[in-house]
Short mmCIF file of C-alpha atoms in Angstrom, two decimals:
data_model
loop_
_atom_site.label_atom_id
_atom_site.label_comp_id
_atom_site.label_asym_id
_atom_site.label_seq_id
_atom_site.Cartn_x
_atom_site.Cartn_y
_atom_site.Cartn_z
CA MET D 26 0.06 -0.07 -0.03
CA GLN D 27 1.30 3.78 -0.85
CA ARG D 28 2.29 5.94 1.90
CA TYR D 29 1.31 9.12 1.71
CA LYS D 30 3.14 12.08 3.05
CA ILE D 31 1.23 14.88 4.66
CA LEU D 32 3.14 18.12 5.62
CA TRP D 33 1.19 20.14 8.78
CA ALA D 34 1.98 23.59 9.56
CA ASP D 35 0.56 25.00 12.70
CA ASP D 36 2.49 27.93 15.01
CA GLU D 37 1.19 25.17 17.85
CA ILE D 38 2.73 22.14 16.33
CA ASP D 39 3.85 20.65 19.82
CA LEU D 40 0.31 20.54 20.83
CA LEU D 41 -0.58 18.78 17.77
CA LYS D 42 1.37 15.65 18.66
CA PRO D 43 -0.96 13.29 19.34
CA HIS D 44 -2.64 13.73 16.29
CA ILE D 45 0.50 13.45 14.36
CA LEU D 46 1.22 10.40 16.00
CA PHE D 47 -2.37 9.11 15.33
CA LEU D 48 -1.73 9.53 11.52
CA GLU D 49 1.47 7.95 11.43
CA ASN D 50 0.26 5.26 13.36
CA LYS D 51 -2.41 4.87 10.42
CA GLY D 52 0.58 4.61 8.22
CA TYR D 53 1.01 8.40 7.12
CA HIS D 54 4.73 9.81 6.93
CA MET D 55 4.25 13.20 8.76
CA THR D 56 6.30 16.08 8.37
CA PRO D 57 5.46 18.90 11.02
CA VAL D 58 6.44 22.71 10.82
CA ASN D 59 5.31 25.49 12.80
CA SER D 60 5.07 28.38 10.51
CA GLY D 61 3.99 29.34 6.71
CA SER D 62 7.11 30.16 5.63
CA ASP D 63 8.80 27.08 6.69
CA ALA D 64 5.77 24.85 4.57
CA ILE D 65 6.77 26.86 1.56
CA GLU D 66 10.34 25.74 1.94
CA LYS D 67 9.60 22.24 2.38
CA CYS D 68 6.92 22.23 -0.39
CA GLU D 69 9.55 23.36 -2.65
CA SER D 70 12.22 20.51 -1.57
CA GLU D 71 9.97 17.82 -1.04
CA HIS D 72 6.70 15.95 -2.56
CA PHE D 73 3.44 16.00 -0.21
CA ASP D 74 0.21 14.65 -0.72
CA VAL D 75 -1.56 16.75 1.07
CA VAL D 76 -0.86 19.82 3.30
CA PHE D 77 -2.45 20.62 6.91
CA LEU D 78 -2.53 24.49 7.41
CA ASP D 79 -3.70 26.52 10.38
CA GLU D 80 -5.51 29.68 9.10
CA ASN D 81 -4.05 31.99 12.43
CA MET D 82 -0.53 31.54 12.13
CA PRO D 83 1.82 34.69 13.35
CA GLY D 84 3.98 36.29 10.38
CA MET D 85 2.47 34.49 6.97
CA SER D 86 -1.01 33.54 7.58
CA GLY D 87 -2.64 30.44 6.44
CA LEU D 88 -4.27 32.30 3.69
CA GLU D 89 -1.25 33.68 2.61
CA THR D 90 0.67 30.25 2.72
CA LEU D 91 -2.46 28.58 0.82
CA THR D 92 -1.94 31.30 -2.08
CA LYS D 93 1.76 31.18 -2.18
CA ILE D 94 1.34 26.90 -2.10
CA LYS D 95 -1.40 27.27 -4.91
CA GLY D 96 0.57 29.38 -7.27
CA MET D 97 3.71 26.84 -6.83
CA MET D 98 1.64 23.51 -7.05
CA PRO D 99 -2.43 24.26 -7.91
CA SER D 100 -3.47 20.35 -7.81
CA LEU D 101 -1.75 19.63 -4.28
CA PRO D 102 -4.41 19.43 -1.64
CA VAL D 103 -4.52 21.80 1.09
CA VAL D 104 -6.81 21.32 3.96
CA MET D 105 -7.53 24.59 6.13
CA ILE D 106 -7.47 24.20 9.64
CA THR D 107 -8.78 27.34 12.10
CA LYS D 108 -10.24 28.32 15.17
CA SER D 109 -12.77 30.87 13.54
CA GLU D 110 -15.90 30.03 12.16
CA GLU D 111 -16.27 33.52 10.56
CA GLU D 112 -18.21 33.29 6.90
CA GLN D 113 -15.39 35.68 5.35
CA ILE D 114 -12.52 33.15 6.12
CA MET D 115 -14.26 30.34 4.70
CA GLU D 116 -15.09 32.02 1.78
CA GLU D 117 -11.80 32.76 0.67
CA ALA D 118 -10.39 29.25 1.63
CA ILE D 119 -13.42 27.88 -0.37
CA GLY D 120 -12.31 30.27 -3.46
CA ALA D 121 -8.57 29.23 -3.09
CA LYS D 122 -10.03 26.04 -3.90
CA ILE D 123 -9.31 24.13 -0.38
CA ALA D 124 -9.61 20.52 -0.17
CA ASP D 125 -11.40 20.47 3.09
CA TYR D 126 -11.71 22.74 6.12
CA LEU D 127 -11.72 21.77 9.51
CA ILE D 128 -12.31 23.71 12.69
CA LYS D 129 -11.09 23.56 16.10
CA PRO D 130 -10.78 21.52 18.39
CA LEU D 131 -9.77 18.52 16.16
CA ASN D 132 -10.29 14.79 17.01
CA PRO D 133 -8.47 11.82 15.28
CA SER D 134 -11.52 10.80 13.59
CA GLN D 135 -12.36 13.95 11.80
CA ILE D 136 -8.69 14.32 10.50
CA LEU D 137 -8.48 10.55 9.38
CA LEU D 138 -11.77 11.19 7.54
CA SER D 139 -10.70 14.34 6.39
CA VAL D 140 -7.42 12.39 4.83
CA LYS D 141 -9.25 9.15 3.70
CA LYS D 142 -11.38 11.69 1.44
CA ILE D 143 -8.53 13.25 -0.23
CA LEU D 144 -6.06 10.63 -0.66
CA ASP D 145 -8.04 7.41 -0.55
CA ASN D 146 -11.01 8.47 -2.22
CA ARG D 147 -11.06 6.80 -5.59
CA ARG D 148 -9.80 3.24 -4.01
CA LEU D 149 -12.61 3.28 -1.25
CA VAL D 150 -15.29 4.55 -4.09
CA THR D 151 -14.12 1.47 -6.31
CA GLU D 152 -13.78 -1.23 -3.80
CA LYS D 153 -17.43 0.12 -2.74
CA THR D 154 -19.00 0.10 -6.32
CA ASN D 155 -17.13 -3.24 -7.16
CA LEU D 156 -18.73 -4.98 -4.11
CA ASN D 157 -22.23 -3.15 -4.71
CA TYR D 158 -22.15 -4.31 -8.30
CA GLN D 159 -21.43 -8.12 -7.92
CA GLN D 160 -24.32 -8.08 -5.42
CA GLU D 161 -26.64 -6.51 -7.89
CA PHE D 162 -25.09 -8.40 -10.69
CA ARG D 163 -27.14 -11.86 -10.08
CA ASN D 164 -30.33 -9.59 -9.58
CA ILE D 165 -30.17 -7.67 -13.09
CA SER D 166 -29.27 -11.58 -14.98
CA MET D 167 -32.52 -13.02 -13.00
CA THR D 168 -34.55 -9.73 -14.30
CA PHE D 169 -34.10 -10.02 -17.91
CA GLN D 170 -34.29 -13.86 -17.93
CA GLU D 171 -38.29 -13.49 -17.27
CA ASN D 172 -40.70 -12.17 -19.99
CA LEU D 173 -40.25 -8.55 -19.51
CA ASP D 174 -42.68 -6.09 -20.90
CA PHE D 175 -41.44 -2.78 -22.53
CA GLN D 176 -41.47 -0.68 -19.19
CA GLU D 177 -39.55 -3.20 -17.18
CA TRP D 178 -36.79 -3.34 -20.13
CA VAL D 179 -36.28 0.27 -19.58
CA GLU D 180 -35.88 -0.64 -15.86
CA VAL D 181 -33.11 -3.31 -16.93
CA TYR D 182 -31.62 -0.72 -19.04
CA LYS D 183 -31.42 2.16 -16.67
CA LYS D 184 -29.74 -0.16 -14.03
CA LEU D 185 -27.18 -1.22 -16.32
CA ILE D 186 -26.51 2.74 -17.46
CA PHE D 187 -26.21 3.07 -13.44
CA TRP D 188 -23.60 1.06 -12.88
CA GLU D 189 -21.99 1.39 -16.27
CA LEU D 190 -21.54 5.42 -14.89
CA GLU D 191 -20.65 4.26 -11.40
CA ILE D 192 -17.66 1.84 -12.85
CA ASP D 193 -16.77 4.87 -14.90
CA GLU D 194 -15.63 6.35 -11.99
CA THR D 195 -13.79 3.96 -10.26
CA GLU D 196 -9.89 3.66 -10.30
CA ASN D 197 -9.03 0.82 -12.21
CA LYS D 198 -12.68 -0.04 -13.91
CA SER D 199 -11.89 -3.73 -13.12
CA MET D 200 -15.58 -4.64 -13.47
CA SER D 201 -16.09 -3.06 -17.01
CA GLU D 202 -15.94 -6.16 -18.55
CA VAL D 203 -18.63 -8.27 -17.00
CA LEU D 204 -20.74 -5.21 -17.01
CA THR D 205 -20.02 -4.85 -21.30
CA MET D 206 -20.80 -8.83 -21.12
CA GLN D 207 -24.38 -8.46 -18.96
CA LYS D 208 -25.58 -5.41 -21.19
CA GLU D 209 -24.75 -7.67 -24.53
CA GLU D 210 -26.52 -10.28 -22.66
CA ALA D 211 -29.55 -8.13 -22.34
CA ASN D 212 -29.52 -6.49 -25.52
CA ASN D 213 -30.04 -10.08 -26.97
CA ARG D 214 -33.08 -10.68 -25.19
CA PHE D 215 -34.10 -7.62 -25.60
CA SER D 216 -33.90 -7.86 -29.37
CA LYS D 217 -35.79 -11.18 -29.23
CA PHE D 218 -38.50 -9.26 -27.34
CA ILE D 219 -38.71 -6.32 -30.00
CA THR D 220 -38.88 -8.77 -32.57
CA GLU D 221 -41.86 -10.59 -31.32
CA SER D 222 -43.50 -7.62 -29.71
CA TYR D 223 -43.30 -4.91 -32.14
CA ASP D 224 -46.02 -5.83 -34.83
CA SER D 225 -48.21 -6.05 -32.09
CA TRP D 226 -47.52 -2.50 -30.87
CA LEU D 227 -48.54 -1.18 -34.65
CA ASN D 228 -51.43 -3.15 -35.06
CA ASP D 229 -52.97 -4.94 -31.79
CA PRO D 230 -55.34 -1.92 -30.16
CA ASP D 231 -55.36 -3.92 -27.02
CA ALA D 232 -51.66 -4.62 -26.81
CA GLU D 233 -49.71 -3.14 -23.75
CA LYS D 234 -47.75 -1.01 -25.74
CA PRO D 235 -44.96 1.84 -25.06
CA MET D 236 -45.38 5.64 -26.64
CA LEU D 237 -43.53 5.60 -29.64
CA SER D 238 -41.96 8.09 -31.86
CA HIS D 239 -45.21 9.28 -33.77
CA GLN D 240 -47.08 9.83 -30.27
CA LEU D 241 -44.54 11.85 -28.79
CA MET D 242 -45.69 15.56 -29.52
CA LYS D 243 -49.42 14.75 -29.13
CA LYS D 244 -49.08 12.84 -25.67
CA LYS D 245 -46.22 14.73 -24.12
CA VAL D 246 -45.22 18.26 -25.99
CA PHE D 247 -48.40 19.58 -26.81
CA PRO D 248 -50.17 18.92 -23.21
CA ALA D 249 -47.43 21.04 -22.09
CA ILE D 250 -48.26 24.37 -23.46
CA GLU D 251 -49.20 26.83 -21.08
CA LYS D 252 -50.89 30.26 -21.61
CA ASP D 253 -47.92 33.00 -20.98
CA THR D 254 -45.15 30.48 -20.98
CA SER D 255 -43.02 29.66 -23.64
CA LEU D 256 -42.13 25.79 -24.39
CA PHE D 257 -39.08 24.78 -25.72
CA PHE D 258 -38.79 21.42 -27.28
CA LEU D 259 -35.28 20.39 -27.56
CA VAL D 260 -34.58 17.43 -30.23
CA ILE D 261 -30.36 16.64 -29.37
CA ASP D 262 -30.00 14.50 -32.33
CA ASN D 263 -28.20 10.71 -30.86
CA LEU D 264 -28.42 11.79 -27.37
CA ARG D 265 -28.65 8.35 -25.78
CA TYR D 266 -30.08 7.53 -22.03
CA ASP D 267 -26.39 7.35 -20.46
CA GLN D 268 -25.30 10.67 -22.32
CA TRP D 269 -28.64 12.75 -20.81
CA LYS D 270 -27.09 11.55 -17.26
CA ILE D 271 -23.90 12.73 -18.16
CA ILE D 272 -25.19 16.18 -19.11
CA GLU D 273 -27.67 16.56 -16.59
CA PRO D 274 -25.46 18.19 -13.99
CA ALA D 275 -24.93 20.83 -16.41
CA ILE D 276 -28.20 21.34 -17.17
CA SER D 277 -29.44 21.03 -13.46
CA GLU D 278 -27.42 24.21 -12.44
CA TYR D 279 -30.50 26.50 -14.52
CA TYR D 280 -33.34 23.64 -14.01
CA ASN D 281 -35.13 21.53 -11.80
CA VAL D 282 -36.27 17.91 -13.65
CA GLU D 283 -40.17 18.20 -13.50
CA GLU D 284 -40.16 14.34 -15.19
CA GLU D 285 -37.33 11.93 -16.66
CA ASP D 286 -39.34 9.63 -18.78
CA THR D 287 -38.45 7.29 -21.68
CA TYR D 288 -40.49 6.29 -24.93
CA TYR D 289 -39.28 3.85 -27.69
CA SER D 290 -37.81 4.88 -31.12
CA ILE D 291 -39.90 3.19 -34.13
CA LEU D 292 -37.86 1.59 -36.62
CA PRO D 293 -35.52 2.04 -38.62
CA THR D 294 -34.01 3.97 -35.87
CA THR D 295 -32.52 6.78 -38.09
CA THR D 296 -33.55 10.33 -38.16
CA ALA D 297 -35.21 9.81 -42.04
CA TYR D 298 -37.67 7.55 -40.25
CA ALA D 299 -38.02 8.39 -36.30
CA ARG D 300 -37.37 12.13 -36.67
CA ASN D 301 -39.72 12.77 -39.38
CA SER D 302 -42.29 10.33 -37.40
CA ILE D 303 -41.94 13.17 -34.36
CA PHE D 304 -42.71 15.95 -36.11
CA SER D 305 -45.28 14.49 -38.33
CA GLY D 306 -47.01 12.36 -35.89
CA MET D 307 -47.10 9.52 -38.13
CA LEU D 308 -45.51 6.37 -39.21
CA PRO D 309 -43.39 5.95 -42.44
CA SER D 310 -45.90 4.66 -44.98
CA GLU D 311 -48.61 7.31 -43.59
CA MET D 312 -46.25 10.03 -44.45
CA GLU D 313 -44.95 8.33 -47.87
CA LYS D 314 -49.07 8.36 -48.42
CA LYS D 315 -50.75 11.68 -47.02
CA HIS D 316 -47.52 13.90 -47.55
CA SER D 317 -46.24 12.65 -50.76
CA ASP D 318 -45.19 16.13 -51.67
CA ILE D 319 -42.77 16.28 -48.68
CA TRP D 320 -41.58 12.39 -47.90
CA VAL D 321 -38.70 11.91 -49.38
CA GLY D 322 -37.84 8.07 -50.11
CA GLU D 323 -34.81 5.72 -49.86
CA ASP D 324 -34.85 5.79 -53.64
CA VAL D 325 -34.23 9.55 -53.57
CA ASP D 326 -30.80 11.34 -53.19
CA GLU D 327 -32.31 14.36 -51.34
CA GLY D 328 -31.94 14.89 -47.63
CA LYS D 329 -34.62 12.90 -45.81
CA ASN D 330 -35.14 15.22 -42.98
CA ASN D 331 -35.45 18.75 -45.07
CA TYR D 332 -39.11 19.07 -44.46
CA GLU D 333 -39.34 18.69 -40.51
CA ASP D 334 -40.85 22.39 -40.29
CA GLN D 335 -43.60 21.50 -42.54
CA PHE D 336 -44.27 18.24 -41.11
CA LEU D 337 -44.79 20.11 -37.85
CA GLU D 338 -46.58 22.76 -39.04
CA ARG D 339 -49.22 20.07 -40.89
CA GLN D 340 -49.55 18.00 -37.43
CA ILE D 341 -49.90 21.53 -35.31
CA ARG D 342 -52.96 22.00 -38.25
CA ARG D 343 -54.13 18.69 -37.64
CA ASN D 344 -54.75 18.66 -34.27
CA ASN D 345 -56.61 22.12 -34.27
CA LEU D 346 -53.83 23.92 -32.09
CA ASP D 347 -54.09 27.64 -32.08
CA LEU D 348 -50.78 28.33 -31.33
CA SER D 349 -47.53 30.24 -32.45
CA PHE D 350 -44.55 28.60 -32.95
CA SER D 351 -41.05 28.46 -34.07
CA TYR D 352 -38.53 26.04 -35.90
CA HIS D 353 -34.96 26.11 -35.87
CA LYS D 354 -32.48 23.46 -36.51
CA ILE D 355 -28.84 23.89 -35.57
CA LYS D 356 -25.82 22.39 -37.49
CA LYS D 357 -22.87 24.16 -36.41
CA ALA D 358 -21.47 26.20 -33.57
CA SER D 359 -22.25 29.72 -35.47
CA GLU D 360 -26.11 28.58 -35.86
CA GLY D 361 -25.79 28.13 -32.32
CA ARG D 362 -24.63 31.44 -31.20
CA GLN D 363 -27.34 33.02 -33.34
CA LEU D 364 -29.75 31.02 -31.53
CA VAL D 365 -28.78 32.42 -28.28
CA ASP D 366 -29.28 36.01 -29.72
CA ASN D 367 -32.70 35.18 -31.06
CA ILE D 368 -33.89 33.82 -27.65
CA ASN D 369 -35.49 37.01 -26.43
CA ASN D 370 -37.82 36.91 -29.75
CA MET D 371 -38.63 33.59 -29.45
CA MET D 372 -39.82 33.87 -25.57
CA THR D 373 -43.08 35.34 -27.35
CA ASN D 374 -43.92 32.01 -29.17
CA ASP D 375 -45.94 29.25 -27.56
CA LEU D 376 -44.06 26.56 -28.85
CA ASN D 377 -40.18 26.76 -30.29
CA VAL D 378 -38.70 23.73 -31.53
CA ILE D 379 -34.97 23.56 -31.78
CA VAL D 380 -33.12 20.51 -33.42
CA TYR D 381 -29.52 20.34 -32.79
CA ASN D 382 -27.30 18.27 -34.10
CA PHE D 383 -24.23 17.83 -32.33
CA VAL D 384 -24.19 14.57 -31.15
CA ASP D 385 -24.83 13.41 -34.55
CA MET D 386 -22.20 15.04 -36.24
CA LEU D 387 -20.05 13.65 -33.25
CA SER D 388 -21.23 10.05 -34.12
CA HIS D 389 -20.69 10.43 -37.77
CA ALA D 390 -16.99 11.96 -37.26
CA ARG D 391 -16.31 9.21 -35.45
CA THR D 392 -16.47 6.78 -38.26
CA ASP D 393 -14.70 9.28 -40.77
CA THR D 394 -12.43 11.02 -38.92
CA ALA D 395 -8.95 9.26 -37.29
CA MET D 396 -8.90 12.10 -34.54
CA ILE D 397 -12.38 11.43 -33.40
CA ARG D 398 -11.49 7.62 -33.18
CA GLU D 399 -8.55 8.27 -31.17
CA LEU D 400 -10.59 11.01 -28.83
CA ALA D 401 -13.62 8.52 -28.56
CA PRO D 402 -12.20 4.80 -28.48
CA ASP D 403 -14.93 3.55 -26.06
CA GLU D 404 -18.25 4.36 -24.74
CA SER D 405 -16.53 6.41 -21.61
CA ALA D 406 -14.76 8.49 -23.96
CA TYR D 407 -17.57 9.10 -26.05
CA ARG D 408 -19.83 10.20 -22.64
CA SER D 409 -16.74 12.45 -22.04
CA ILE D 410 -16.67 14.24 -25.19
CA THR D 411 -20.51 14.53 -24.73
CA LYS D 412 -19.93 16.50 -21.46
CA SER D 413 -17.25 18.41 -22.66
CA TRP D 414 -19.50 19.89 -25.45
CA ILE D 415 -22.51 20.59 -23.71
CA GLU D 416 -19.96 22.41 -21.02
CA HIS D 417 -18.92 24.86 -23.73
CA SER D 418 -21.55 24.74 -26.11
CA PRO D 419 -23.95 28.00 -26.79
CA LEU D 420 -26.72 25.28 -26.31
CA LEU D 421 -25.78 25.80 -22.73
CA ASP D 422 -26.15 29.78 -22.86
CA ALA D 423 -29.04 29.09 -24.67
CA LEU D 424 -30.71 27.22 -22.40
CA LYS D 425 -29.10 29.32 -19.21
CA LEU D 426 -31.16 32.01 -21.09
CA ILE D 427 -34.42 30.46 -21.19
CA ALA D 428 -34.19 29.53 -17.74
CA GLU D 429 -33.45 33.03 -16.33
CA LYS D 430 -36.78 34.20 -18.37
CA GLY D 431 -38.77 31.59 -17.13
CA GLY D 432 -39.40 29.41 -20.15
CA LYS D 433 -40.00 25.31 -20.32
CA VAL D 434 -38.04 22.99 -21.58
CA ILE D 435 -38.39 19.20 -22.93
CA ILE D 436 -35.28 17.62 -24.12
CA THR D 437 -35.75 14.56 -26.38
CA THR D 438 -33.71 12.88 -29.33
CA ASP D 439 -35.09 10.87 -32.05
CA HIS D 440 -32.74 7.70 -31.74
CA GLY D 441 -29.88 6.57 -30.07
CA THR D 442 -26.41 4.89 -31.29
CA ILE D 443 -24.36 1.63 -30.55
CA ARG D 444 -21.21 0.51 -31.12
CA VAL D 445 -21.15 -1.94 -33.64
CA LYS D 446 -18.55 -4.78 -33.56
CA LYS D 447 -19.90 -7.85 -35.34
CA PRO D 448 -20.26 -7.94 -38.69
CA PHE D 449 -23.05 -10.02 -40.56
CA LYS D 450 -22.54 -11.04 -44.21
CA ILE D 451 -25.32 -9.61 -46.58
CA ILE D 452 -25.82 -9.21 -50.56
CA GLY D 453 -27.73 -6.63 -51.98
CA ASP D 454 -28.71 -4.93 -55.52
CA ARG D 455 -27.28 -1.31 -56.25
CA ASN D 456 -30.84 -0.13 -55.26
CA THR D 457 -29.79 -1.02 -51.50
CA ASN D 458 -29.78 1.43 -49.21
CA THR D 459 -26.43 2.06 -47.42
CA ASN D 460 -27.39 2.09 -43.57
CA LEU D 461 -25.18 -0.37 -41.50
CA ARG D 462 -27.78 -1.25 -39.24
CA TYR D 463 -30.72 -1.79 -41.66
CA LYS D 464 -31.46 -2.91 -45.50
CA GLN D 465 -34.39 -2.39 -47.44
CA GLY D 466 -34.69 -4.05 -51.05
CA LYS D 467 -35.95 -6.23 -53.52
CA ASN D 468 -33.27 -8.83 -53.36
CA LEU D 469 -31.51 -9.20 -50.07
CA GLY D 470 -29.19 -12.30 -49.48
CA TYR D 471 -28.10 -13.15 -46.26
CA ASP D 472 -28.34 -16.28 -43.83
CA ARG D 473 -31.46 -16.75 -41.65
CA GLY D 474 -31.29 -16.81 -38.15
CA ASP D 475 -31.90 -14.57 -34.93
CA GLU D 476 -29.26 -12.57 -35.42
CA ILE D 477 -31.46 -10.42 -37.45
CA MET D 478 -35.04 -9.01 -37.87
CA GLU D 479 -36.75 -9.86 -40.87
CA VAL D 480 -39.67 -7.95 -42.50
CA ALA D 481 -41.30 -9.60 -45.35
CA LYS D 482 -44.16 -7.46 -45.22
CA PRO D 483 -43.58 -4.05 -44.65
CA GLU D 484 -46.89 -2.74 -44.61
CA ARG D 485 -47.30 -4.79 -41.13
CA LEU D 486 -44.92 -2.21 -39.70
CA PHE D 487 -45.85 0.86 -41.51
CA LEU D 488 -42.90 0.73 -43.44
CA PRO D 489 -42.64 2.25 -47.08
CA LYS D 490 -42.49 -0.13 -50.32
CA LEU D 491 -40.51 0.77 -53.26
CA ASN D 492 -41.81 -2.20 -54.91
CA VAL D 493 -43.98 -5.15 -54.46
CA SER D 494 -41.14 -7.85 -53.42
CA THR D 495 -39.66 -4.94 -51.12
CA SER D 496 -38.40 -6.20 -47.54
CA TYR D 497 -36.32 -5.04 -44.56
CA VAL D 498 -33.93 -6.85 -42.81
CA PHE D 499 -32.71 -5.21 -39.03
CA ALA D 500 -29.15 -5.73 -37.55
CA THR D 501 -30.03 -6.55 -33.58
CA GLU D 502 -27.51 -5.86 -30.77
CA ASP D 503 -23.98 -4.48 -31.74
CA ARG D 504 -24.09 -6.35 -35.32
CA PHE D 505 -23.60 -4.06 -38.59
CA PHE D 506 -23.94 -5.44 -42.25
CA ALA D 507 -20.87 -5.85 -44.21
CA TYR D 508 -20.61 -6.42 -48.15
CA PRO D 509 -18.72 -9.65 -49.19
CA ASN D 510 -16.87 -7.53 -51.60
CA ASN D 511 -13.83 -5.98 -50.01
CA TYR D 512 -15.10 -7.46 -46.71
CA ASN D 513 -12.41 -7.18 -44.54
CA TYR D 514 -11.56 -3.24 -45.48
CA TYR D 515 -15.42 -2.71 -44.73
CA VAL D 516 -15.41 -4.30 -41.41
CA ASN D 517 -11.96 -2.93 -40.08
CA TYR D 518 -13.09 0.34 -41.64
CA TYR D 519 -16.51 0.57 -39.67
CA LYS D 520 -15.95 -1.80 -36.57
CA ASP D 521 -16.25 -0.30 -32.83
CA THR D 522 -17.71 3.00 -34.79
CA PHE D 523 -21.01 4.24 -33.78
CA GLN D 524 -24.31 3.60 -35.89
CA HIS D 525 -27.94 3.56 -35.50
CA GLY D 526 -30.82 2.16 -37.57
CA GLY D 527 -31.17 -1.31 -36.23
CA ILE D 528 -32.51 -2.69 -33.13
CA SER D 529 -31.00 -2.14 -29.51
CA MET D 530 -31.63 -0.89 -26.01
CA GLU D 531 -29.14 2.29 -26.79
CA GLU D 532 -30.74 2.92 -29.98
CA MET D 533 -34.50 2.15 -29.02
CA ILE D 534 -35.06 3.55 -25.47
CA ILE D 535 -35.00 7.02 -25.28
CA PRO D 536 -35.28 9.68 -22.88
CA ILE D 537 -37.50 12.39 -22.54
CA ILE D 538 -36.98 15.30 -19.81
CA SER D 539 -39.51 17.95 -18.74
CA LEU D 540 -37.35 20.59 -16.73
CA ASN D 541 -39.06 24.01 -15.01
CA SER D 542 -36.58 27.03 -14.63
CA LYS D 543 -34.93 27.33 -11.10
CA TYR D 544 -35.61 31.16 -11.51
CA GLY D 545 -39.33 30.93 -11.61
CA ARG D 546 -41.18 33.15 -13.91
#
C-alpha cells in the first residue's frame, strides 16, 4: 500500500503531537512545521500528497501560505484548519480551492476522515462500487431471464446505465468487462423482445405498448404548452440515456427536472424515419401516403429531413391547435450562437422547436475522422466528449437564458446509437440503402437466423415499399451489415464505430425530460 506524505503547518505544532502520532500509526508519513514560510520551503524541496495549514499563524497567515502553495502547485490538496467560523475566512479558503476545511478543536476521526476523503477516495469508492455491482449482478441477470414488458425493459436498461456510469468513476474500471458482457446479454434478449412485440404495438389496439415516436408530440409536447409561458422542445440528435445522465448536472444548474421519462423509437431508428415521425405525428408509410409532396423515400438522393418544419406545421394544424411556434435546426456552432441571440424573440412564441445536430455529427465524425476515433475509443470517452461539448456549447448558454426568462424545456432525441462490433454478411443490389444497421431492397441475400429481424411484409410495420417485393432486415444487438466484396476492409473500417438504424436498447429506449426553470417566472 502506498505510504502518503502529509505536511502539517501550525504555530502550536507541539500541541498537535497526539494527532500526528495517530496519523503515523495509521501509516501516513508526517512532516510537522511551525510556520507558513517553513511550509513553503518544504513544498519547494519535497513532494507531499496533502498539506494541513493552520489559518491563524503569526507572520505569514494560513491564507497567505495557501495562496503561495497553490501558485507553485495548483493540484496539491490543502486542508485549512481554523478556530474561527467566520464566513469570510471560509469563503476565501474555498475560493482558493481548498480540499477541506476543519474547525478546532480537532478530533482524530475528523482528521482521518478528511485524509481518507482526499487521498483514499478513489480506492474506497472503487472497492464499494465493485462490491455493490457484484451483489446486484445476479439480480439484474435474473430479471431479464423473465418475460419482461416494455416498461420493465426500460428499468433493466436504466440499471445497467447506472452501473456503467458508477464503474466509469472507479479507479481501474475492473468490473467494466463483466458489465459489458451483461449488457450484451441483455441486448440479445431485448432484440428478441422487440422482434416478437413490435408488430403488435402497431397493429393490436389491445396490446400493452409504449409511447412511440409518432405519438410523442401529441402525448408529451402539446399538453405541456401553457398560456403565457414559452415551451422549448429541444431534440438533440442521437442523445442516448447515458449521455443525458452525463449532461444532466450542467443543465441542473438552471433547471429542476420535473419528469424524466422514456419512449421507444420506431424502426428504423434513423433520422429519416424516427425524427420525421416525431414531427409529422405519423408512421413512415402514412407520411409517404398523406404527405407525398414532402416525404423523401430511400430511392431519392435528396436529404431525408429537409421538411421537418412542414411536417410540424401540418401536425399542429391537424390537431386544431391555435398557437404560435418556431422551428430551428442547428448544425454548427455559429448557428448555435445565433440561436442565443434570438432567444428574446422566441420567448413570444407558445412553442419553439429546436433540433440540435451536434451529437449526430460527433457519432458520424467518429466513423470518418481518425482524430475522433482516437478521442472516443470507447463508450466512456464518447460520453466524456458529450459532457465537454455541452459545457462549452452555445446550447448551454441558450438554456441558461431560457431559464432566466422563465421558459419551460422538454429535451429528447429521435434515436440513440450503438457501438458496432460484429459484422453480418449481406448481399443487395445497387438500389439497396447504405445504412449499416438496416437494409431494404428486393433481392437481399443473407443467412436466416435470430441475429437479425426480417420483415417480409413491410406494410405490417407501416414501412414504405419501393416495389412489391421490397423487404426490410434489421441488425440486432451490436451487429452491422457488411458486403462480401472488400469484406475485410469494410469490417476494419466500420468496426467499433457508433451506428444507428437497428434494434438495441441504446437505439430504441429514448429519454424525454421535462424541465422547469429554477429562476421561476
